[in-house]
Amino acid sequence: MNNNTPLFQLHETKDYSEFTYYPFNRSIDKKKVAKLKTSISKTGQLINPIIVDQQGKVIDGQHRLQALIDMKMPVWYIIRKVNGSIIKELIEGNNVVDKWKQIDFCKTYAETGNKEYQSILDTHNFWENKMHRNIPFGRIVFAYTTSEGRKFKEGGAVYLKEQGDNIMKVVNEIDKIYENKNALHFNNIRSLRKLQLKNKHFNSDHFIEQCKKKKFNTYSTVEDTLDSMVLVYNYHILNPSKKIKA
């Protein structure tokens, strides 16, 4: 590839060896490739070109590229000059067509050596294995960080092991006590995080024992769920200093 090519000039090739991937490109989704192949078969062409850097590494379009390779069709691509953080370029490029999910951001930063994000991925796998079910990735992000929004997407999240372990320990035990699939409800995790942050003396073991005596309710609002948890936590506690507040 010619590194002096002007920005956004459209190119065509059938030499697929010109293209390579960054180690933190998202994994290929076979179902998505199959849908793209069906679409290309109907229209006879690819509407959105692949975006690569000056060395031919794919910034955006790995699924489109794979579909074209499978169909042995020519690849139309644009060379984008990469200046500064390739992570930022990669995220911006992928967001053009398909908005990234939290797990995509997490895998990308983990691949670059970010230990905080690798810990989040490892923790997600741990709890899925322990609870024997699929756990929405956002539940783990919310439990183990306080940066689930923009800061998380920009690579600035901090892994809070003690906070998250306390939350997930409660969730795991509630799941056994109440024998239902509601323990992982987002409002439960949000409420438990709020209670821990507001009440430094919050004791997860005490709350678990209280849940065996009295059941709290998960409502459609965090506020109502919080109030229900507080009632259960404070049940039969006489010492006001040991009680918690919503």
PDB file of C-alpha atoms in Angstrom:
ATOM      1  CA  MET A   1       0.000   0.000   0.000  1.00  0.00           C
ATOM      2  CA  ASN A   2       1.150   3.488  -0.813  1.00  0.00           C
ATOM      3  CA  ASN A   3       1.540   5.475   2.422  1.00  0.00           C
ATOM      4  CA  ASN A   4       1.396   8.764   0.497  1.00  0.00           C
ATOM      5  CA  THR A   5      -2.126   8.122  -0.754  1.00  0.00           C
ATOM      6  CA  PRO A   6      -4.442  11.092  -0.070  1.00  0.00           C
ATOM      7  CA  LEU A   7      -6.968  10.721   2.735  1.00  0.00           C
ATOM      8  CA  PHE A   8     -10.295   9.075   1.756  1.00  0.00           C
ATOM      9  CA  GLN A   9      -9.243   7.989  -1.737  1.00  0.00           C
ATOM     10  CA  LEU A  10     -11.165   4.812  -2.599  1.00  0.00           C
ATOM     11  CA  HIS A  11      -9.134   1.711  -3.497  1.00  0.00           C
ATOM     12  CA  GLU A  12      -9.987  -1.737  -4.844  1.00  0.00           C
ATOM     13  CA  THR A  13      -8.120  -5.030  -4.503  1.00  0.00           C
ATOM     14  CA  LYS A  14      -8.562  -8.800  -4.570  1.00  0.00           C
ATOM     15  CA  ASP A  15      -5.255  -9.357  -2.837  1.00  0.00           C
ATOM     16  CA  TYR A  16      -6.592 -10.173   0.615  1.00  0.00           C
ATOM     17  CA  SER A  17      -3.067 -10.513   1.986  1.00  0.00           C
ATOM     18  CA  GLU A  18      -2.857  -6.714   1.967  1.00  0.00           C
ATOM     19  CA  PHE A  19      -5.071  -6.668   5.068  1.00  0.00           C
ATOM     20  CA  THR A  20      -4.138  -7.532   8.643  1.00  0.00           C
ATOM     21  CA  TYR A  21      -5.759  -7.012  12.031  1.00  0.00           C
ATOM     22  CA  TYR A  22      -4.907  -5.314  15.272  1.00  0.00           C
ATOM     23  CA  PRO A  23      -4.753  -7.798  18.175  1.00  0.00           C
ATOM     24  CA  PHE A  24      -7.605  -5.914  19.818  1.00  0.00           C
ATOM     25  CA  ASN A  25     -10.016  -5.960  16.853  1.00  0.00           C
ATOM     26  CA  ARG A  26     -13.299  -7.489  17.896  1.00  0.00           C
ATOM     27  CA  SER A  27     -13.722 -11.214  17.241  1.00  0.00           C
ATOM     28  CA  ILE A  28     -15.493 -12.182  14.033  1.00  0.00           C
ATOM     29  CA  ASP A  29     -19.184 -12.911  14.539  1.00  0.00           C
ATOM     30  CA  LYS A  30     -20.099 -15.662  12.051  1.00  0.00           C
ATOM     31  CA  LYS A  31     -23.791 -14.780  12.154  1.00  0.00           C
ATOM     32  CA  LYS A  32     -23.034 -11.176  11.272  1.00  0.00           C
ATOM     33  CA  VAL A  33     -20.792 -12.284   8.392  1.00  0.00           C
ATOM     34  CA  ALA A  34     -23.587 -14.538   7.089  1.00  0.00           C
ATOM     35  CA  LYS A  35     -26.074 -11.627   7.142  1.00  0.00           C
ATOM     36  CA  LEU A  36     -23.609  -9.415   5.290  1.00  0.00           C
ATOM     37  CA  LYS A  37     -23.071 -12.096   2.634  1.00  0.00           C
ATOM     38  CA  THR A  38     -26.832 -12.340   2.121  1.00  0.00           C
ATOM     39  CA  SER A  39     -27.084  -8.558   1.788  1.00  0.00           C
ATOM     40  CA  ILE A  40     -24.164  -8.391  -0.643  1.00  0.00           C
ATOM     41  CA  SER A  41     -25.681 -11.208  -2.730  1.00  0.00           C
ATOM     42  CA  LYS A  42     -28.909  -9.237  -3.091  1.00  0.00           C
ATOM     43  CA  THR A  43     -27.330  -5.868  -3.957  1.00  0.00           C
ATOM     44  CA  GLY A  44     -24.260  -7.179  -5.756  1.00  0.00           C
ATOM     45  CA  GLN A  45     -21.999  -4.804  -3.894  1.00  0.00           C
ATOM     46  CA  LEU A  46     -20.750  -3.569  -0.527  1.00  0.00           C
ATOM     47  CA  ILE A  47     -22.191  -0.158   0.312  1.00  0.00           C
ATOM     48  CA  ASN A  48     -19.693   0.821   3.028  1.00  0.00           C
ATOM     49  CA  PRO A  49     -15.978   0.400   2.224  1.00  0.00           C
ATOM     50  CA  ILE A  50     -13.448  -1.062   4.649  1.00  0.00           C
ATOM     51  CA  ILE A  51     -11.351   1.457   6.587  1.00  0.00           C
ATOM     52  CA  VAL A  52      -7.675   0.600   7.129  1.00  0.00           C
ATOM     53  CA  ASP A  53      -4.573   2.400   8.344  1.00  0.00           C
ATOM     54  CA  GLN A  54      -1.458   3.129   6.280  1.00  0.00           C
ATOM     55  CA  GLN A  55      -0.185  -0.446   6.814  1.00  0.00           C
ATOM     56  CA  GLY A  56      -3.428  -2.135   5.830  1.00  0.00           C
ATOM     57  CA  LYS A  57      -4.531  -2.953   9.372  1.00  0.00           C
ATOM     58  CA  VAL A  58      -8.303  -2.928   9.667  1.00  0.00           C
ATOM     59  CA  ILE A  59      -9.737  -0.050  11.690  1.00  0.00           C
ATOM     60  CA  ASP A  60     -13.353  -0.666  10.748  1.00  0.00           C
ATOM     61  CA  GLY A  61     -14.971  -3.407   8.711  1.00  0.00           C
ATOM     62  CA  GLN A  62     -13.535  -6.757   9.729  1.00  0.00           C
ATOM     63  CA  HIS A  63     -16.935  -8.422   9.237  1.00  0.00           C
ATOM     64  CA  ARG A  64     -17.406  -6.849   5.807  1.00  0.00           C
ATOM     65  CA  LEU A  65     -13.891  -7.877   4.837  1.00  0.00           C
ATOM     66  CA  GLN A  66     -14.479 -11.482   5.885  1.00  0.00           C
ATOM     67  CA  ALA A  67     -17.747 -11.586   3.928  1.00  0.00           C
ATOM     68  CA  LEU A  68     -15.997 -10.361   0.783  1.00  0.00           C
ATOM     69  CA  ILE A  69     -13.151 -12.849   1.250  1.00  0.00           C
ATOM     70  CA  ASP A  70     -15.633 -15.715   1.630  1.00  0.00           C
ATOM     71  CA  MET A  71     -17.408 -14.590  -1.550  1.00  0.00           C
ATOM     72  CA  LYS A  72     -14.104 -14.035  -3.397  1.00  0.00           C
ATOM     73  CA  MET A  73     -15.166 -10.512  -4.280  1.00  0.00           C
ATOM     74  CA  PRO A  74     -12.966  -7.409  -4.637  1.00  0.00           C
ATOM     75  CA  VAL A  75     -12.531  -5.281  -1.527  1.00  0.00           C
ATOM     76  CA  TRP A  76     -13.186  -1.551  -1.658  1.00  0.00           C
ATOM     77  CA  TYR A  77     -11.306   0.262   1.077  1.00  0.00           C
ATOM     78  CA  ILE A  78     -10.238   3.679   2.330  1.00  0.00           C
ATOM     79  CA  ILE A  79      -6.877   4.418   3.921  1.00  0.00           C
ATOM     80  CA  ARG A  80      -7.219   6.498   7.066  1.00  0.00           C
ATOM     81  CA  LYS A  81      -4.120   8.223   8.358  1.00  0.00           C
ATOM     82  CA  VAL A  82      -3.709   7.276  12.006  1.00  0.00           C
ATOM     83  CA  ASN A  83      -2.239   9.911  14.274  1.00  0.00           C
ATOM     84  CA  GLY A  84      -1.988   9.385  18.024  1.00  0.00           C
ATOM     85  CA  SER A  85      -3.913   6.683  19.854  1.00  0.00           C
ATOM     86  CA  ILE A  86      -4.897   3.769  17.646  1.00  0.00           C
ATOM     87  CA  ILE A  87      -7.403   2.768  20.311  1.00  0.00           C
ATOM     88  CA  LYS A  88      -9.295   6.001  19.756  1.00  0.00           C
ATOM     89  CA  GLU A  89      -9.137   5.543  15.987  1.00  0.00           C
ATOM     90  CA  LEU A  90     -10.363   1.975  16.251  1.00  0.00           C
ATOM     91  CA  ILE A  91     -13.286   2.868  18.509  1.00  0.00           C
ATOM     92  CA  GLU A  92     -14.316   5.818  16.339  1.00  0.00           C
ATOM     93  CA  GLY A  93     -14.103   3.695  13.210  1.00  0.00           C
ATOM     94  CA  ASN A  94     -16.192   0.850  14.581  1.00  0.00           C
ATOM     95  CA  ASN A  95     -18.800   3.229  15.973  1.00  0.00           C
ATOM     96  CA  VAL A  96     -19.485   4.516  12.465  1.00  0.00           C
ATOM     97  CA  VAL A  97     -21.363   1.321  11.635  1.00  0.00           C
ATOM     98  CA  ASP A  98     -21.977  -0.598  14.838  1.00  0.00           C
ATOM     99  CA  LYS A  99     -22.021   0.928  18.307  1.00  0.00           C
ATOM    100  CA  TRP A 100     -19.618  -0.733  20.696  1.00  0.00           C
ATOM    101  CA  LYS A 101     -20.885  -2.492  23.786  1.00  0.00           C
ATOM    102  CA  GLN A 102     -19.167  -2.384  27.169  1.00  0.00           C
ATOM    103  CA  ILE A 103     -17.581  -5.770  26.600  1.00  0.00           C
ATOM    104  CA  ASP A 104     -16.038  -4.526  23.324  1.00  0.00           C
ATOM    105  CA  PHE A 105     -14.375  -1.610  25.107  1.00  0.00           C
ATOM    106  CA  CYS A 106     -13.247  -3.914  27.910  1.00  0.00           C
ATOM    107  CA  LYS A 107     -11.688  -6.501  25.587  1.00  0.00           C
ATOM    108  CA  THR A 108      -9.935  -3.794  23.582  1.00  0.00           C
ATOM    109  CA  TYR A 109      -8.296  -2.155  26.591  1.00  0.00           C
ATOM    110  CA  ALA A 110      -7.466  -5.548  28.109  1.00  0.00           C
ATOM    111  CA  GLU A 111      -5.674  -6.567  24.902  1.00  0.00           C
ATOM    112  CA  THR A 112      -3.454  -3.508  25.201  1.00  0.00           C
ATOM    113  CA  GLY A 113      -2.342  -4.589  28.676  1.00  0.00           C
ATOM    114  CA  ASN A 114      -4.791  -2.656  30.867  1.00  0.00           C
ATOM    115  CA  LYS A 115      -4.935  -4.799  34.025  1.00  0.00           C
ATOM    116  CA  GLU A 116      -8.058  -3.108  35.363  1.00  0.00           C
ATOM    117  CA  TYR A 117     -10.064  -4.158  32.313  1.00  0.00           C
ATOM    118  CA  GLN A 118      -8.526  -7.627  32.252  1.00  0.00           C
ATOM    119  CA  SER A 119      -9.640  -8.069  35.863  1.00  0.00           C
ATOM    120  CA  ILE A 120     -13.192  -7.131  34.898  1.00  0.00           C
ATOM    121  CA  LEU A 121     -13.183  -9.738  32.108  1.00  0.00           C
ATOM    122  CA  ASP A 122     -11.749 -12.401  34.415  1.00  0.00           C
ATOM    123  CA  THR A 123     -14.310 -11.570  37.094  1.00  0.00           C
ATOM    124  CA  HIS A 124     -17.174 -11.845  34.617  1.00  0.00           C
ATOM    125  CA  ASN A 125     -15.988 -15.325  33.625  1.00  0.00           C
ATOM    126  CA  PHE A 126     -15.567 -16.293  37.285  1.00  0.00           C
ATOM    127  CA  TRP A 127     -19.124 -15.405  38.269  1.00  0.00           C
ATOM    128  CA  GLU A 128     -20.661 -16.970  35.184  1.00  0.00           C
ATOM    129  CA  ASN A 129     -18.927 -20.239  36.067  1.00  0.00           C
ATOM    130  CA  LYS A 130     -19.809 -19.970  39.754  1.00  0.00           C
ATOM    131  CA  MET A 131     -23.489 -19.152  39.177  1.00  0.00           C
ATOM    132  CA  HIS A 132     -23.812 -21.455  36.155  1.00  0.00           C
ATOM    133  CA  ARG A 133     -25.573 -18.911  33.980  1.00  0.00           C
ATOM    134  CA  ASN A 134     -25.021 -16.100  31.525  1.00  0.00           C
ATOM    135  CA  ILE A 135     -24.540 -12.809  33.366  1.00  0.00           C
ATOM    136  CA  PRO A 136     -25.074  -9.532  31.485  1.00  0.00           C
ATOM    137  CA  PHE A 137     -21.633  -7.939  31.266  1.00  0.00           C
ATOM    138  CA  GLY A 138     -22.947  -4.582  32.456  1.00  0.00           C
ATOM    139  CA  ARG A 139     -23.914  -6.093  35.820  1.00  0.00           C
ATOM    140  CA  ILE A 140     -20.265  -6.915  36.549  1.00  0.00           C
ATOM    141  CA  VAL A 141     -19.084  -3.517  35.316  1.00  0.00           C
ATOM    142  CA  PHE A 142     -21.567  -1.796  37.619  1.00  0.00           C
ATOM    143  CA  ALA A 143     -20.679  -3.969  40.595  1.00  0.00           C
ATOM    144  CA  TYR A 144     -16.900  -3.689  40.268  1.00  0.00           C
ATOM    145  CA  THR A 145     -16.435  -0.080  39.135  1.00  0.00           C
ATOM    146  CA  THR A 146     -18.021   3.346  39.561  1.00  0.00           C
ATOM    147  CA  SER A 147     -17.192   4.276  35.954  1.00  0.00           C
ATOM    148  CA  GLU A 148     -19.674   2.494  33.725  1.00  0.00           C
ATOM    149  CA  GLY A 149     -20.205   5.505  31.428  1.00  0.00           C
ATOM    150  CA  ARG A 150     -17.881   7.741  29.453  1.00  0.00           C
ATOM    151  CA  LYS A 151     -14.881   7.148  31.708  1.00  0.00           C
ATOM    152  CA  PHE A 152     -15.221   3.407  31.162  1.00  0.00           C
ATOM    153  CA  LYS A 153     -15.298   3.872  27.385  1.00  0.00           C
ATOM    154  CA  GLU A 154     -12.189   6.046  27.526  1.00  0.00           C
ATOM    155  CA  GLY A 155     -10.188   3.424  29.429  1.00  0.00           C
ATOM    156  CA  GLY A 156     -10.271   5.117  32.826  1.00  0.00           C
ATOM    157  CA  ALA A 157     -12.240   2.584  34.871  1.00  0.00           C
ATOM    158  CA  VAL A 158     -10.782   1.339  38.155  1.00  0.00           C
ATOM    159  CA  TYR A 159     -11.414  -2.250  39.269  1.00  0.00           C
ATOM    160  CA  LEU A 160     -12.846  -2.218  42.809  1.00  0.00           C
ATOM    161  CA  LYS A 161     -12.503  -5.820  43.969  1.00  0.00           C
ATOM    162  CA  GLU A 162     -13.793  -5.455  47.544  1.00  0.00           C
ATOM    163  CA  GLN A 163     -16.847  -3.472  46.467  1.00  0.00           C
ATOM    164  CA  GLY A 164     -17.730  -5.888  43.700  1.00  0.00           C
ATOM    165  CA  ASP A 165     -17.057  -9.046  45.677  1.00  0.00           C
ATOM    166  CA  ASN A 166     -19.397  -7.865  48.442  1.00  0.00           C
ATOM    167  CA  ILE A 167     -22.151  -7.098  45.942  1.00  0.00           C
ATOM    168  CA  MET A 168     -21.834 -10.342  44.010  1.00  0.00           C
ATOM    169  CA  LYS A 169     -21.570 -12.422  47.188  1.00  0.00           C
ATOM    170  CA  VAL A 170     -24.949 -11.061  48.238  1.00  0.00           C
ATOM    171  CA  VAL A 171     -26.423 -11.587  44.766  1.00  0.00           C
ATOM    172  CA  ASN A 172     -25.155 -15.168  44.651  1.00  0.00           C
ATOM    173  CA  GLU A 173     -26.592 -16.016  48.078  1.00  0.00           C
ATOM    174  CA  ILE A 174     -29.916 -14.300  47.342  1.00  0.00           C
ATOM    175  CA  ASP A 175     -30.162 -16.422  44.225  1.00  0.00           C
ATOM    176  CA  LYS A 176     -29.925 -19.552  46.401  1.00  0.00           C
ATOM    177  CA  ILE A 177     -32.172 -18.307  49.219  1.00  0.00           C
ATOM    178  CA  TYR A 178     -35.024 -17.057  47.047  1.00  0.00           C
ATOM    179  CA  GLU A 179     -34.583 -19.739  44.376  1.00  0.00           C
ATOM    180  CA  ASN A 180     -35.379 -17.446  41.480  1.00  0.00           C
ATOM    181  CA  LYS A 181     -33.645 -15.751  38.549  1.00  0.00           C
ATOM    182  CA  ASN A 182     -34.325 -12.240  39.823  1.00  0.00           C
ATOM    183  CA  ALA A 183     -31.172 -11.893  41.925  1.00  0.00           C
ATOM    184  CA  LEU A 184     -29.203 -10.409  39.016  1.00  0.00           C
ATOM    185  CA  HIS A 185     -31.793  -7.720  38.370  1.00  0.00           C
ATOM    186  CA  PHE A 186     -30.034  -4.457  37.607  1.00  0.00           C
ATOM    187  CA  ASN A 187     -31.900  -2.625  40.365  1.00  0.00           C
ATOM    188  CA  ASN A 188     -30.591  -5.101  42.956  1.00  0.00           C
ATOM    189  CA  ILE A 189     -26.995  -4.452  41.955  1.00  0.00           C
ATOM    190  CA  ARG A 190     -27.499  -0.685  41.761  1.00  0.00           C
ATOM    191  CA  SER A 191     -29.151  -0.686  45.178  1.00  0.00           C
ATOM    192  CA  LEU A 192     -26.418  -2.781  46.790  1.00  0.00           C
ATOM    193  CA  ARG A 193     -23.749  -0.493  45.385  1.00  0.00           C
ATOM    194  CA  LYS A 194     -25.544   2.591  46.660  1.00  0.00           C
ATOM    195  CA  LEU A 195     -25.942   1.068  50.126  1.00  0.00           C
ATOM    196  CA  GLN A 196     -22.255   0.194  50.342  1.00  0.00           C
ATOM    197  CA  LEU A 197     -21.119   3.614  49.197  1.00  0.00           C
ATOM    198  CA  LYS A 198     -23.451   5.453  51.578  1.00  0.00           C
ATOM    199  CA  ASN A 199     -23.076   3.152  54.605  1.00  0.00           C
ATOM    200  CA  LYS A 200     -19.447   2.335  55.362  1.00  0.00           C
ATOM    201  CA  HIS A 201     -20.538  -0.151  58.039  1.00  0.00           C
ATOM    202  CA  PHE A 202     -22.695  -2.137  55.588  1.00  0.00           C
ATOM    203  CA  ASN A 203     -22.085  -5.823  56.297  1.00  0.00           C
ATOM    204  CA  SER A 204     -22.861  -8.208  53.450  1.00  0.00           C
ATOM    205  CA  ASP A 205     -22.861 -11.287  55.709  1.00  0.00           C
ATOM    206  CA  HIS A 206     -25.419  -9.664  58.018  1.00  0.00           C
ATOM    207  CA  PHE A 207     -27.633  -8.772  55.068  1.00  0.00           C
ATOM    208  CA  ILE A 208     -27.489 -12.342  53.736  1.00  0.00           C
ATOM    209  CA  GLU A 209     -28.583 -13.699  57.128  1.00  0.00           C
ATOM    210  CA  GLN A 210     -31.392 -11.154  57.276  1.00  0.00           C
ATOM    211  CA  CYS A 211     -32.591 -12.244  53.844  1.00  0.00           C
ATOM    212  CA  LYS A 212     -33.117 -15.734  55.249  1.00  0.00           C
ATOM    213  CA  LYS A 213     -35.560 -14.292  57.785  1.00  0.00           C
ATOM    214  CA  LYS A 214     -37.301 -11.650  55.715  1.00  0.00           C
ATOM    215  CA  LYS A 215     -37.568 -11.208  51.962  1.00  0.00           C
ATOM    216  CA  PHE A 216     -36.924  -7.909  50.208  1.00  0.00           C
ATOM    217  CA  ASN A 217     -38.668  -6.999  46.974  1.00  0.00           C
ATOM    218  CA  THR A 218     -37.128  -5.947  43.684  1.00  0.00           C
ATOM    219  CA  TYR A 219     -39.151  -3.085  42.244  1.00  0.00           C
ATOM    220  CA  SER A 220     -39.127  -1.256  38.929  1.00  0.00           C
ATOM    221  CA  THR A 221     -37.329   1.685  40.551  1.00  0.00           C
ATOM    222  CA  VAL A 222     -34.032   1.739  42.408  1.00  0.00           C
ATOM    223  CA  GLU A 223     -35.533   3.907  45.132  1.00  0.00           C
ATOM    224  CA  ASP A 224     -38.223   1.378  46.039  1.00  0.00           C
ATOM    225  CA  THR A 225     -35.767  -1.511  45.887  1.00  0.00           C
ATOM    226  CA  LEU A 226     -33.395   0.402  48.155  1.00  0.00           C
ATOM    227  CA  ASP A 227     -36.126   1.025  50.711  1.00  0.00           C
ATOM    228  CA  SER A 228     -37.058  -2.649  50.718  1.00  0.00           C
ATOM    229  CA  MET A 229     -33.421  -3.711  51.253  1.00  0.00           C
ATOM    230  CA  VAL A 230     -33.023  -1.226  54.099  1.00  0.00           C
ATOM    231  CA  LEU A 231     -36.085  -2.617  55.865  1.00  0.00           C
ATOM    232  CA  VAL A 232     -34.680  -6.133  55.648  1.00  0.00           C
ATOM    233  CA  TYR A 233     -31.180  -5.107  56.745  1.00  0.00           C
ATOM    234  CA  ASN A 234     -32.493  -3.170  59.760  1.00  0.00           C
ATOM    235  CA  TYR A 235     -35.015  -5.839  60.757  1.00  0.00           C
ATOM    236  CA  HIS A 236     -34.809  -6.373  64.572  1.00  0.00           C
ATOM    237  CA  ILE A 237     -31.703  -4.174  64.923  1.00  0.00           C
ATOM    238  CA  LEU A 238     -32.102  -2.166  68.113  1.00  0.00           C
ATOM    239  CA  ASN A 239     -28.864  -0.191  68.011  1.00  0.00           C
ATOM    240  CA  PRO A 240     -29.447   2.862  65.740  1.00  0.00           C
ATOM    241  CA  SER A 241     -25.708   3.129  64.939  1.00  0.00           C
ATOM    242  CA  LYS A 242     -25.782  -0.276  63.276  1.00  0.00           C
ATOM    243  CA  LYS A 243     -28.720   0.528  61.047  1.00  0.00           C
ATOM    244  CA  ILE A 244     -28.274   1.665  57.449  1.00  0.00           C
ATOM    245  CA  LYS A 245     -29.995   4.352  55.403  1.00  0.00           C
ATOM    246  CA  ALA A 246     -31.158   4.402  51.791  1.00  0.00           C
TER     247      ALA A 246
END
